[in-house]
């Protein structure tokens, strides 16, 4: 028995495949029991569930002042996956329910690059209606980092490189302005 059969059996779907009142109540109870984002089996539920709404992600533009050159630099990481292919990108992720901006920054940076930057300000929102998973709004956060060491999971750049993932090409102007400040 698949989920549709189960929902029909319990009367949670009508003859047209739409939720009944009882089905919506059951769905609400199930949603309350979903794992928090990034915990447990969240990925199995997250993408199908989030494809039904417009979601918000944070792209964390981590900036440092390079002591040797005196230039502002951005930390990018290499991405190579089924959604975006291979290229440099600004680390990011979806904002979890109840997370503060700083908690979001720390979770993303901790997962992707294992450093602890500080949230400074919101730079600009961007709408991604071309995301292969689902549409979402990405907010570019300016974050600072005082460390001068190289990081194992990324590379510092004076400007956005040519081989950034296509989805992050739209950030090029905003990041350029950020680096020239």
PDB file of N, CA and C in Angstrom, residues 46-143:
ATOM      1  N   UNK A  46      12.091  16.909   3.376  1.00  0.00           N
ATOM      2  CA  UNK A  46      12.304  18.333   3.132  1.00  0.00           C
ATOM      3  C   UNK A  46      12.057  18.746   1.683  1.00  0.00           C
ATOM      4  N   UNK A  47      12.694  18.092   0.736  1.00  0.00           N
ATOM      5  CA  UNK A  47      12.581  18.540  -0.655  1.00  0.00           C
ATOM      6  C   UNK A  47      11.152  18.393  -1.180  1.00  0.00           C
ATOM      7  N   UNK A  48      10.487  17.232  -0.998  1.00  0.00           N
ATOM      8  CA  UNK A  48       9.089  17.179  -1.466  1.00  0.00           C
ATOM      9  C   UNK A  48       8.179  18.184  -0.750  1.00  0.00           C
ATOM     10  N   UNK A  49       8.370  18.334   0.545  1.00  0.00           N
ATOM     11  CA  UNK A  49       7.533  19.254   1.316  1.00  0.00           C
ATOM     12  C   UNK A  49       7.785  20.704   0.912  1.00  0.00           C
ATOM     13  N   UNK A  50       9.056  21.092   0.832  1.00  0.00           N
ATOM     14  CA  UNK A  50       9.392  22.475   0.535  1.00  0.00           C
ATOM     15  C   UNK A  50       9.094  22.848  -0.915  1.00  0.00           C
ATOM     16  N   UNK A  51       8.922  21.867  -1.775  1.00  0.00           N
ATOM     17  CA  UNK A  51       8.602  22.177  -3.168  1.00  0.00           C
ATOM     18  C   UNK A  51       7.191  22.753  -3.305  1.00  0.00           C
ATOM     19  N   UNK A  52       6.446  22.752  -2.211  1.00  0.00           N
ATOM     20  CA  UNK A  52       5.077  23.272  -2.229  1.00  0.00           C
ATOM     21  C   UNK A  52       4.988  24.725  -1.760  1.00  0.00           C
ATOM     22  N   UNK A  53       6.119  25.335  -1.424  1.00  0.00           N
ATOM     23  CA  UNK A  53       6.119  26.701  -0.907  1.00  0.00           C
ATOM     24  C   UNK A  53       7.351  27.442  -1.431  1.00  0.00           C
ATOM     25  N   UNK A  54       7.345  28.753  -1.269  1.00  0.00           N
ATOM     26  CA  UNK A  54       8.543  29.535  -1.574  1.00  0.00           C
ATOM     27  C   UNK A  54       9.345  29.610  -0.271  1.00  0.00           C
ATOM     28  N   UNK A  55      10.594  29.195  -0.331  1.00  0.00           N
ATOM     29  CA  UNK A  55      11.435  29.054   0.842  1.00  0.00           C
ATOM     30  C   UNK A  55      12.521  30.119   0.859  1.00  0.00           C
ATOM     31  N   UNK A  56      13.192  30.257   1.992  1.00  0.00           N
ATOM     32  CA  UNK A  56      14.226  31.273   2.140  1.00  0.00           C
ATOM     33  C   UNK A  56      15.542  30.602   2.536  1.00  0.00           C
ATOM     34  N   UNK A  57      16.571  30.932   1.772  1.00  0.00           N
ATOM     35  CA  UNK A  57      17.900  30.421   2.101  1.00  0.00           C
ATOM     36  C   UNK A  57      18.812  31.597   2.427  1.00  0.00           C
ATOM     37  N   UNK A  58      19.907  31.270   3.093  1.00  0.00           N
ATOM     38  CA  UNK A  58      20.939  32.268   3.404  1.00  0.00           C
ATOM     39  C   UNK A  58      22.196  31.890   2.647  1.00  0.00           C
ATOM     40  N   UNK A  59      22.746  32.834   1.922  1.00  0.00           N
ATOM     41  CA  UNK A  59      24.051  32.679   1.274  1.00  0.00           C
ATOM     42  C   UNK A  59      25.004  33.512   2.110  1.00  0.00           C
ATOM     43  N   UNK A  60      25.989  32.879   2.725  1.00  0.00           N
ATOM     44  CA  UNK A  60      26.833  33.602   3.676  1.00  0.00           C
ATOM     45  C   UNK A  60      28.131  34.048   3.001  1.00  0.00           C
ATOM     46  N   UNK A  61      28.158  35.319   2.645  1.00  0.00           N
ATOM     47  CA  UNK A  61      29.334  35.928   2.020  1.00  0.00           C
ATOM     48  C   UNK A  61      30.307  36.270   3.141  1.00  0.00           C
ATOM     49  N   UNK A  62      31.271  35.377   3.383  1.00  0.00           N
ATOM     50  CA  UNK A  62      32.226  35.545   4.472  1.00  0.00           C
ATOM     51  C   UNK A  62      33.390  36.386   3.959  1.00  0.00           C
ATOM     52  N   UNK A  63      33.581  37.529   4.583  1.00  0.00           N
ATOM     53  CA  UNK A  63      34.570  38.511   4.128  1.00  0.00           C
ATOM     54  C   UNK A  63      35.659  38.666   5.187  1.00  0.00           C
ATOM     55  N   UNK A  64      36.887  38.756   4.712  1.00  0.00           N
ATOM     56  CA  UNK A  64      38.001  39.077   5.614  1.00  0.00           C
ATOM     57  C   UNK A  64      38.875  40.124   4.934  1.00  0.00           C
ATOM     58  N   UNK A  65      39.643  40.817   5.736  1.00  0.00           N
ATOM     59  CA  UNK A  65      40.658  41.745   5.231  1.00  0.00           C
ATOM     60  C   UNK A  65      41.970  40.958   5.192  1.00  0.00           C
ATOM     61  N   UNK A  66      42.521  40.772   4.003  1.00  0.00           N
ATOM     62  CA  UNK A  66      43.789  40.047   3.880  1.00  0.00           C
ATOM     63  C   UNK A  66      44.921  40.960   4.344  1.00  0.00           C
ATOM     64  N   UNK A  67      45.632  40.523   5.370  1.00  0.00           N
ATOM     65  CA  UNK A  67      46.697  41.348   5.951  1.00  0.00           C
ATOM     66  C   UNK A  67      47.815  41.605   4.940  1.00  0.00           C
ATOM     67  N   UNK A  68      48.196  40.591   4.184  1.00  0.00           N
ATOM     68  CA  UNK A  68      49.313  40.722   3.240  1.00  0.00           C
ATOM     69  C   UNK A  68      49.010  41.715   2.112  1.00  0.00           C
ATOM     70  N   UNK A  69      47.805  41.619   1.527  1.00  0.00           N
ATOM     71  CA  UNK A  69      47.484  42.472   0.377  1.00  0.00           C
ATOM     72  C   UNK A  69      46.678  43.712   0.750  1.00  0.00           C
ATOM     73  N   UNK A  70      46.037  43.691   1.901  1.00  0.00           N
ATOM     74  CA  UNK A  70      45.168  44.798   2.298  1.00  0.00           C
ATOM     75  C   UNK A  70      43.814  44.763   1.601  1.00  0.00           C
ATOM     76  N   UNK A  71      43.565  43.730   0.816  1.00  0.00           N
ATOM     77  CA  UNK A  71      42.306  43.614   0.072  1.00  0.00           C
ATOM     78  C   UNK A  71      41.270  42.835   0.870  1.00  0.00           C
ATOM     79  N   UNK A  72      40.006  43.178   0.603  1.00  0.00           N
ATOM     80  CA  UNK A  72      38.905  42.382   1.161  1.00  0.00           C
ATOM     81  C   UNK A  72      38.762  41.137   0.297  1.00  0.00           C
ATOM     82  N   UNK A  73      38.516  40.004   0.934  1.00  0.00           N
ATOM     83  CA  UNK A  73      38.381  38.741   0.222  1.00  0.00           C
ATOM     84  C   UNK A  73      37.113  38.025   0.665  1.00  0.00           C
ATOM     85  N   UNK A  74      36.596  37.183  -0.230  1.00  0.00           N
ATOM     86  CA  UNK A  74      35.421  36.369   0.060  1.00  0.00           C
ATOM     87  C   UNK A  74      35.834  34.897   0.056  1.00  0.00           C
ATOM     88  N   UNK A  75      35.252  34.139   0.958  1.00  0.00           N
ATOM     89  CA  UNK A  75      35.522  32.708   1.043  1.00  0.00           C
ATOM     90  C   UNK A  75      34.475  31.950   0.241  1.00  0.00           C
ATOM     91  N   UNK A  76      34.939  31.186  -0.744  1.00  0.00           N
ATOM     92  CA  UNK A  76      34.051  30.362  -1.562  1.00  0.00           C
ATOM     93  C   UNK A  76      34.432  28.901  -1.385  1.00  0.00           C
ATOM     94  N   UNK A  77      33.456  28.028  -1.599  1.00  0.00           N
ATOM     95  CA  UNK A  77      33.725  26.594  -1.541  1.00  0.00           C
ATOM     96  C   UNK A  77      33.359  25.960  -2.880  1.00  0.00           C
ATOM     97  N   UNK A  78      33.970  24.836  -3.160  1.00  0.00           N
ATOM     98  CA  UNK A  78      33.689  24.117  -4.401  1.00  0.00           C
ATOM     99  C   UNK A  78      32.442  23.260  -4.195  1.00  0.00           C
ATOM    100  N   UNK A  79      31.572  23.323  -5.164  1.00  0.00           N
ATOM    101  CA  UNK A  79      30.344  22.531  -5.122  1.00  0.00           C
ATOM    102  C   UNK A  79      30.344  21.623  -6.333  1.00  0.00           C
ATOM    103  N   UNK A  80      29.881  20.415  -6.151  1.00  0.00           N
ATOM    104  CA  UNK A  80      29.771  19.465  -7.259  1.00  0.00           C
ATOM    105  C   UNK A  80      28.655  18.499  -6.905  1.00  0.00           C
ATOM    106  N   UNK A  81      27.455  18.795  -7.401  1.00  0.00           N
ATOM    107  CA  UNK A  81      26.317  17.947  -7.053  1.00  0.00           C
ATOM    108  C   UNK A  81      25.320  17.859  -8.199  1.00  0.00           C
ATOM    109  N   UNK A  82      24.285  17.093  -7.980  1.00  0.00           N
ATOM    110  CA  UNK A  82      23.279  16.844  -9.016  1.00  0.00           C
ATOM    111  C   UNK A  82      22.429  18.068  -9.339  1.00  0.00           C
ATOM    112  N   UNK A  83      22.396  19.033  -8.448  1.00  0.00           N
ATOM    113  CA  UNK A  83      21.540  20.198  -8.671  1.00  0.00           C
ATOM    114  C   UNK A  83      22.233  21.306  -9.455  1.00  0.00           C
ATOM    115  N   UNK A  84      23.497  21.580  -9.152  1.00  0.00           N
ATOM    116  CA  UNK A  84      24.184  22.733  -9.737  1.00  0.00           C
ATOM    117  C   UNK A  84      25.428  22.392 -10.528  1.00  0.00           C
ATOM    118  N   UNK A  85      25.875  21.165 -10.497  1.00  0.00           N
ATOM    119  CA  UNK A  85      27.104  20.813 -11.183  1.00  0.00           C
ATOM    120  C   UNK A  85      28.311  21.269 -10.389  1.00  0.00           C
ATOM    121  N   UNK A  86      29.426  21.451 -11.092  1.00  0.00           N
ATOM    122  CA  UNK A  86      30.686  21.778 -10.428  1.00  0.00           C
ATOM    123  C   UNK A  86      31.035  23.247 -10.613  1.00  0.00           C
ATOM    124  N   UNK A  87      31.465  23.884  -9.520  1.00  0.00           N
ATOM    125  CA  UNK A  87      31.920  25.266  -9.563  1.00  0.00           C
ATOM    126  C   UNK A  87      32.024  25.852  -8.176  1.00  0.00           C
ATOM    127  N   UNK A  88      32.643  27.016  -8.078  1.00  0.00           N
ATOM    128  CA  UNK A  88      32.757  27.723  -6.812  1.00  0.00           C
ATOM    129  C   UNK A  88      31.401  28.303  -6.454  1.00  0.00           C
ATOM    130  N   UNK A  89      31.116  28.392  -5.160  1.00  0.00           N
ATOM    131  CA  UNK A  89      29.859  28.995  -4.717  1.00  0.00           C
ATOM    132  C   UNK A  89      30.020  29.602  -3.333  1.00  0.00           C
ATOM    133  N   UNK A  90      29.107  30.511  -3.025  1.00  0.00           N
ATOM    134  CA  UNK A  90      29.019  31.078  -1.689  1.00  0.00           C
ATOM    135  C   UNK A  90      28.328  30.036  -0.820  1.00  0.00           C
ATOM    136  N   UNK A  91      28.915  29.659   0.307  1.00  0.00           N
ATOM    137  CA  UNK A  91      28.256  28.660   1.164  1.00  0.00           C
ATOM    138  C   UNK A  91      26.854  29.134   1.544  1.00  0.00           C
ATOM    139  N   UNK A  92      25.942  28.218   1.587  1.00  0.00           N
ATOM    140  CA  UNK A  92      24.575  28.588   1.926  1.00  0.00           C
ATOM    141  C   UNK A  92      23.732  27.410   2.330  1.00  0.00           C
ATOM    142  N   UNK A  93      22.519  27.717   2.727  1.00  0.00           N
ATOM    143  CA  UNK A  93      21.568  26.687   3.123  1.00  0.00           C
ATOM    144  C   UNK A  93      20.253  27.331   3.503  1.00  0.00           C
ATOM    145  N   UNK A  94      19.247  26.504   3.666  1.00  0.00           N
ATOM    146  CA  UNK A  94      17.929  27.026   4.005  1.00  0.00           C
ATOM    147  C   UNK A  94      17.865  27.399   5.475  1.00  0.00           C
ATOM    148  N   UNK A  95      17.169  28.490   5.739  1.00  0.00           N
ATOM    149  CA  UNK A  95      17.019  28.979   7.108  1.00  0.00           C
ATOM    150  C   UNK A  95      16.014  28.088   7.817  1.00  0.00           C
ATOM    151  N   UNK A  96      16.420  27.569   8.967  1.00  0.00           N
ATOM    152  CA  UNK A  96      15.553  26.681   9.735  1.00  0.00           C
ATOM    153  C   UNK A  96      14.538  27.448  10.565  1.00  0.00           C
ATOM    154  N   UNK A  97      13.390  26.837  10.826  1.00  0.00           N
ATOM    155  CA  UNK A  97      12.375  27.486  11.651  1.00  0.00           C
ATOM    156  C   UNK A  97      12.946  27.872  13.014  1.00  0.00           C
ATOM    157  N   UNK A  98      12.730  29.115  13.402  1.00  0.00           N
ATOM    158  CA  UNK A  98      13.168  29.585  14.708  1.00  0.00           C
ATOM    159  C   UNK A  98      14.634  29.957  14.802  1.00  0.00           C
ATOM    160  N   UNK A  99      15.395  29.788  13.721  1.00  0.00           N
ATOM    161  CA  UNK A  99      16.817  30.134  13.768  1.00  0.00           C
ATOM    162  C   UNK A  99      17.012  31.645  13.675  1.00  0.00           C
ATOM    163  N   UNK A 100      17.986  32.156  14.420  1.00  0.00           N
ATOM    164  CA  UNK A 100      18.390  33.547  14.256  1.00  0.00           C
ATOM    165  C   UNK A 100      19.344  33.615  13.071  1.00  0.00           C
ATOM    166  N   UNK A 101      19.643  34.813  12.623  1.00  0.00           N
ATOM    167  CA  UNK A 101      20.603  34.955  11.523  1.00  0.00           C
ATOM    168  C   UNK A 101      21.958  34.366  11.925  1.00  0.00           C
ATOM    169  N   UNK A 102      22.420  34.670  13.140  1.00  0.00           N
ATOM    170  CA  UNK A 102      23.723  34.167  13.582  1.00  0.00           C
ATOM    171  C   UNK A 102      23.717  32.642  13.690  1.00  0.00           C
ATOM    172  N   UNK A 103      22.633  32.050  14.171  1.00  0.00           N
ATOM    173  CA  UNK A 103      22.546  30.587  14.248  1.00  0.00           C
ATOM    174  C   UNK A 103      22.596  29.960  12.858  1.00  0.00           C
ATOM    175  N   UNK A 104      21.925  30.592  11.908  1.00  0.00           N
ATOM    176  CA  UNK A 104      21.957  30.110  10.523  1.00  0.00           C
ATOM    177  C   UNK A 104      23.379  30.167   9.985  1.00  0.00           C
ATOM    178  N   UNK A 105      24.059  31.287  10.190  1.00  0.00           N
ATOM    179  CA  UNK A 105      25.441  31.458   9.722  1.00  0.00           C
ATOM    180  C   UNK A 105      26.349  30.397  10.347  1.00  0.00           C
ATOM    181  N   UNK A 106      26.237  30.213  11.645  1.00  0.00           N
ATOM    182  CA  UNK A 106      27.093  29.239  12.331  1.00  0.00           C
ATOM    183  C   UNK A 106      26.828  27.811  11.875  1.00  0.00           C
ATOM    184  N   UNK A 107      25.562  27.461  11.654  1.00  0.00           N
ATOM    185  CA  UNK A 107      25.237  26.113  11.194  1.00  0.00           C
ATOM    186  C   UNK A 107      25.810  25.867   9.795  1.00  0.00           C
ATOM    187  N   UNK A 108      25.593  26.818   8.886  1.00  0.00           N
ATOM    188  CA  UNK A 108      26.079  26.653   7.509  1.00  0.00           C
ATOM    189  C   UNK A 108      27.602  26.626   7.482  1.00  0.00           C
ATOM    190  N   UNK A 109      28.234  27.585   8.141  1.00  0.00           N
ATOM    191  CA  UNK A 109      29.700  27.645   8.143  1.00  0.00           C
ATOM    192  C   UNK A 109      30.296  26.424   8.847  1.00  0.00           C
ATOM    193  N   UNK A 110      29.678  25.990   9.918  1.00  0.00           N
ATOM    194  CA  UNK A 110      30.165  24.818  10.628  1.00  0.00           C
ATOM    195  C   UNK A 110      30.089  23.563   9.782  1.00  0.00           C
ATOM    196  N   UNK A 111      29.036  23.445   9.010  1.00  0.00           N
ATOM    197  CA  UNK A 111      28.858  22.270   8.157  1.00  0.00           C
ATOM    198  C   UNK A 111      29.774  22.318   6.934  1.00  0.00           C
ATOM    199  N   UNK A 112      29.865  23.475   6.305  1.00  0.00           N
ATOM    200  CA  UNK A 112      30.588  23.545   5.031  1.00  0.00           C
ATOM    201  C   UNK A 112      32.068  23.869   5.161  1.00  0.00           C
ATOM    202  N   UNK A 113      32.452  24.688   6.144  1.00  0.00           N
ATOM    203  CA  UNK A 113      33.860  25.110   6.183  1.00  0.00           C
ATOM    204  C   UNK A 113      34.504  25.062   7.557  1.00  0.00           C
ATOM    205  N   UNK A 114      33.736  24.742   8.567  1.00  0.00           N
ATOM    206  CA  UNK A 114      34.263  24.550   9.924  1.00  0.00           C
ATOM    207  C   UNK A 114      34.992  25.779  10.490  1.00  0.00           C
ATOM    208  N   UNK A 115      34.393  26.946  10.284  1.00  0.00           N
ATOM    209  CA  UNK A 115      34.867  28.168  10.944  1.00  0.00           C
ATOM    210  C   UNK A 115      33.643  28.857  11.541  1.00  0.00           C
ATOM    211  N   UNK A 116      33.861  29.901  12.340  1.00  0.00           N
ATOM    212  CA  UNK A 116      32.750  30.602  12.984  1.00  0.00           C
ATOM    213  C   UNK A 116      32.774  32.090  12.625  1.00  0.00           C
ATOM    214  N   UNK A 117      32.143  32.441  11.496  1.00  0.00           N
ATOM    215  CA  UNK A 117      32.058  33.860  11.123  1.00  0.00           C
ATOM    216  C   UNK A 117      30.960  34.564  11.919  1.00  0.00           C
ATOM    217  N   UNK A 118      30.928  35.872  11.798  1.00  0.00           N
ATOM    218  CA  UNK A 118      29.937  36.694  12.491  1.00  0.00           C
ATOM    219  C   UNK A 118      29.036  37.379  11.474  1.00  0.00           C
ATOM    220  N   UNK A 119      27.718  37.256  11.672  1.00  0.00           N
ATOM    221  CA  UNK A 119      26.752  37.952  10.814  1.00  0.00           C
ATOM    222  C   UNK A 119      26.937  39.459  10.979  1.00  0.00           C
ATOM    223  N   UNK A 120      26.969  40.190   9.866  1.00  0.00           N
ATOM    224  CA  UNK A 120      27.082  41.652   9.904  1.00  0.00           C
ATOM    225  C   UNK A 120      25.805  42.338   9.416  1.00  0.00           C
ATOM    226  N   UNK A 121      25.376  41.987   8.203  1.00  0.00           N
ATOM    227  CA  UNK A 121      24.194  42.644   7.653  1.00  0.00           C
ATOM    228  C   UNK A 121      23.646  41.855   6.471  1.00  0.00           C
ATOM    229  N   UNK A 122      22.403  42.173   6.139  1.00  0.00           N
ATOM    230  CA  UNK A 122      21.785  41.616   4.940  1.00  0.00           C
ATOM    231  C   UNK A 122      22.209  42.486   3.769  1.00  0.00           C
ATOM    232  N   UNK A 123      22.705  41.850   2.718  1.00  0.00           N
ATOM    233  CA  UNK A 123      23.135  42.583   1.523  1.00  0.00           C
ATOM    234  C   UNK A 123      21.977  42.758   0.556  1.00  0.00           C
ATOM    235  N   UNK A 124      21.364  41.644   0.143  1.00  0.00           N
ATOM    236  CA  UNK A 124      20.314  41.746  -0.867  1.00  0.00           C
ATOM    237  C   UNK A 124      19.615  40.395  -1.011  1.00  0.00           C
ATOM    238  N   UNK A 125      18.300  40.408  -1.244  1.00  0.00           N
ATOM    239  CA  UNK A 125      17.603  39.151  -1.560  1.00  0.00           C
ATOM    240  C   UNK A 125      17.600  38.909  -3.072  1.00  0.00           C
ATOM    241  N   UNK A 126      17.597  37.651  -3.441  1.00  0.00           N
ATOM    242  CA  UNK A 126      17.523  37.244  -4.848  1.00  0.00           C
ATOM    243  C   UNK A 126      16.469  36.151  -4.975  1.00  0.00           C
ATOM    244  N   UNK A 127      15.674  36.220  -6.043  1.00  0.00           N
ATOM    245  CA  UNK A 127      14.662  35.185  -6.273  1.00  0.00           C
ATOM    246  C   UNK A 127      15.228  34.143  -7.229  1.00  0.00           C
ATOM    247  N   UNK A 128      15.170  32.895  -6.827  1.00  0.00           N
ATOM    248  CA  UNK A 128      15.635  31.784  -7.668  1.00  0.00           C
ATOM    249  C   UNK A 128      14.430  30.993  -8.171  1.00  0.00           C
ATOM    250  N   UNK A 129      13.883  31.421  -9.286  1.00  0.00           N
ATOM    251  CA  UNK A 129      12.778  30.650  -9.877  1.00  0.00           C
ATOM    252  C   UNK A 129      13.304  29.575 -10.819  1.00  0.00           C
ATOM    253  N   UNK A 130      14.637  29.501 -10.952  1.00  0.00           N
ATOM    254  CA  UNK A 130      15.262  28.537 -11.849  1.00  0.00           C
ATOM    255  C   UNK A 130      15.955  27.402 -11.087  1.00  0.00           C
ATOM    256  N   UNK A 131      15.753  27.313  -9.771  1.00  0.00           N
ATOM    257  CA  UNK A 131      16.387  26.260  -8.981  1.00  0.00           C
ATOM    258  C   UNK A 131      15.821  24.906  -9.413  1.00  0.00           C
ATOM    259  N   UNK A 132      16.675  23.904  -9.633  1.00  0.00           N
ATOM    260  CA  UNK A 132      16.181  22.609 -10.095  1.00  0.00           C
ATOM    261  C   UNK A 132      15.345  21.852  -9.066  1.00  0.00           C
ATOM    262  N   UNK A 133      15.409  22.250  -7.800  1.00  0.00           N
ATOM    263  CA  UNK A 133      14.627  21.567  -6.765  1.00  0.00           C
ATOM    264  C   UNK A 133      13.277  22.226  -6.568  1.00  0.00           C
ATOM    265  N   UNK A 134      13.279  23.543  -6.351  1.00  0.00           N
ATOM    266  CA  UNK A 134      12.056  24.313  -6.117  1.00  0.00           C
ATOM    267  C   UNK A 134      12.426  25.786  -6.050  1.00  0.00           C
ATOM    268  N   UNK A 135      11.471  26.700  -6.324  1.00  0.00           N
ATOM    269  CA  UNK A 135      11.780  28.128  -6.246  1.00  0.00           C
ATOM    270  C   UNK A 135      12.053  28.533  -4.800  1.00  0.00           C
ATOM    271  N   UNK A 136      12.929  29.513  -4.627  1.00  0.00           N
ATOM    272  CA  UNK A 136      13.192  30.034  -3.286  1.00  0.00           C
ATOM    273  C   UNK A 136      13.797  31.425  -3.372  1.00  0.00           C
ATOM    274  N   UNK A 137      13.770  32.099  -2.247  1.00  0.00           N
ATOM    275  CA  UNK A 137      14.411  33.395  -2.110  1.00  0.00           C
ATOM    276  C   UNK A 137      15.724  33.164  -1.367  1.00  0.00           C
ATOM    277  N   UNK A 138      16.809  33.671  -1.915  1.00  0.00           N
ATOM    278  CA  UNK A 138      18.117  33.586  -1.257  1.00  0.00           C
ATOM    279  C   UNK A 138      18.488  34.977  -0.781  1.00  0.00           C
ATOM    280  N   UNK A 139      18.846  35.078   0.479  1.00  0.00           N
ATOM    281  CA  UNK A 139      19.282  36.355   1.037  1.00  0.00           C
ATOM    282  C   UNK A 139      20.784  36.268   1.253  1.00  0.00           C
ATOM    283  N   UNK A 140      21.522  37.186   0.643  1.00  0.00           N
ATOM    284  CA  UNK A 140      22.971  37.210   0.830  1.00  0.00           C
ATOM    285  C   UNK A 140      23.262  37.953   2.127  1.00  0.00           C
ATOM    286  N   UNK A 141      23.915  37.244   3.051  1.00  0.00           N
ATOM    287  CA  UNK A 141      24.329  37.812   4.337  1.00  0.00           C
ATOM    288  C   UNK A 141      25.801  38.195   4.233  1.00  0.00           C
ATOM    289  N   UNK A 142      26.149  39.398   4.647  1.00  0.00           N
ATOM    290  CA  UNK A 142      27.562  39.731   4.808  1.00  0.00           C
ATOM    291  C   UNK A 142      27.981  39.240   6.188  1.00  0.00           C
ATOM    292  N   UNK A 143      29.056  38.461   6.216  1.00  0.00           N
ATOM    293  CA  UNK A 143      29.611  37.947   7.468  1.00  0.00           C
ATOM    294  C   UNK A 143      31.086  38.293   7.510  1.00  0.00           C
TER     295      UNK A 143
END
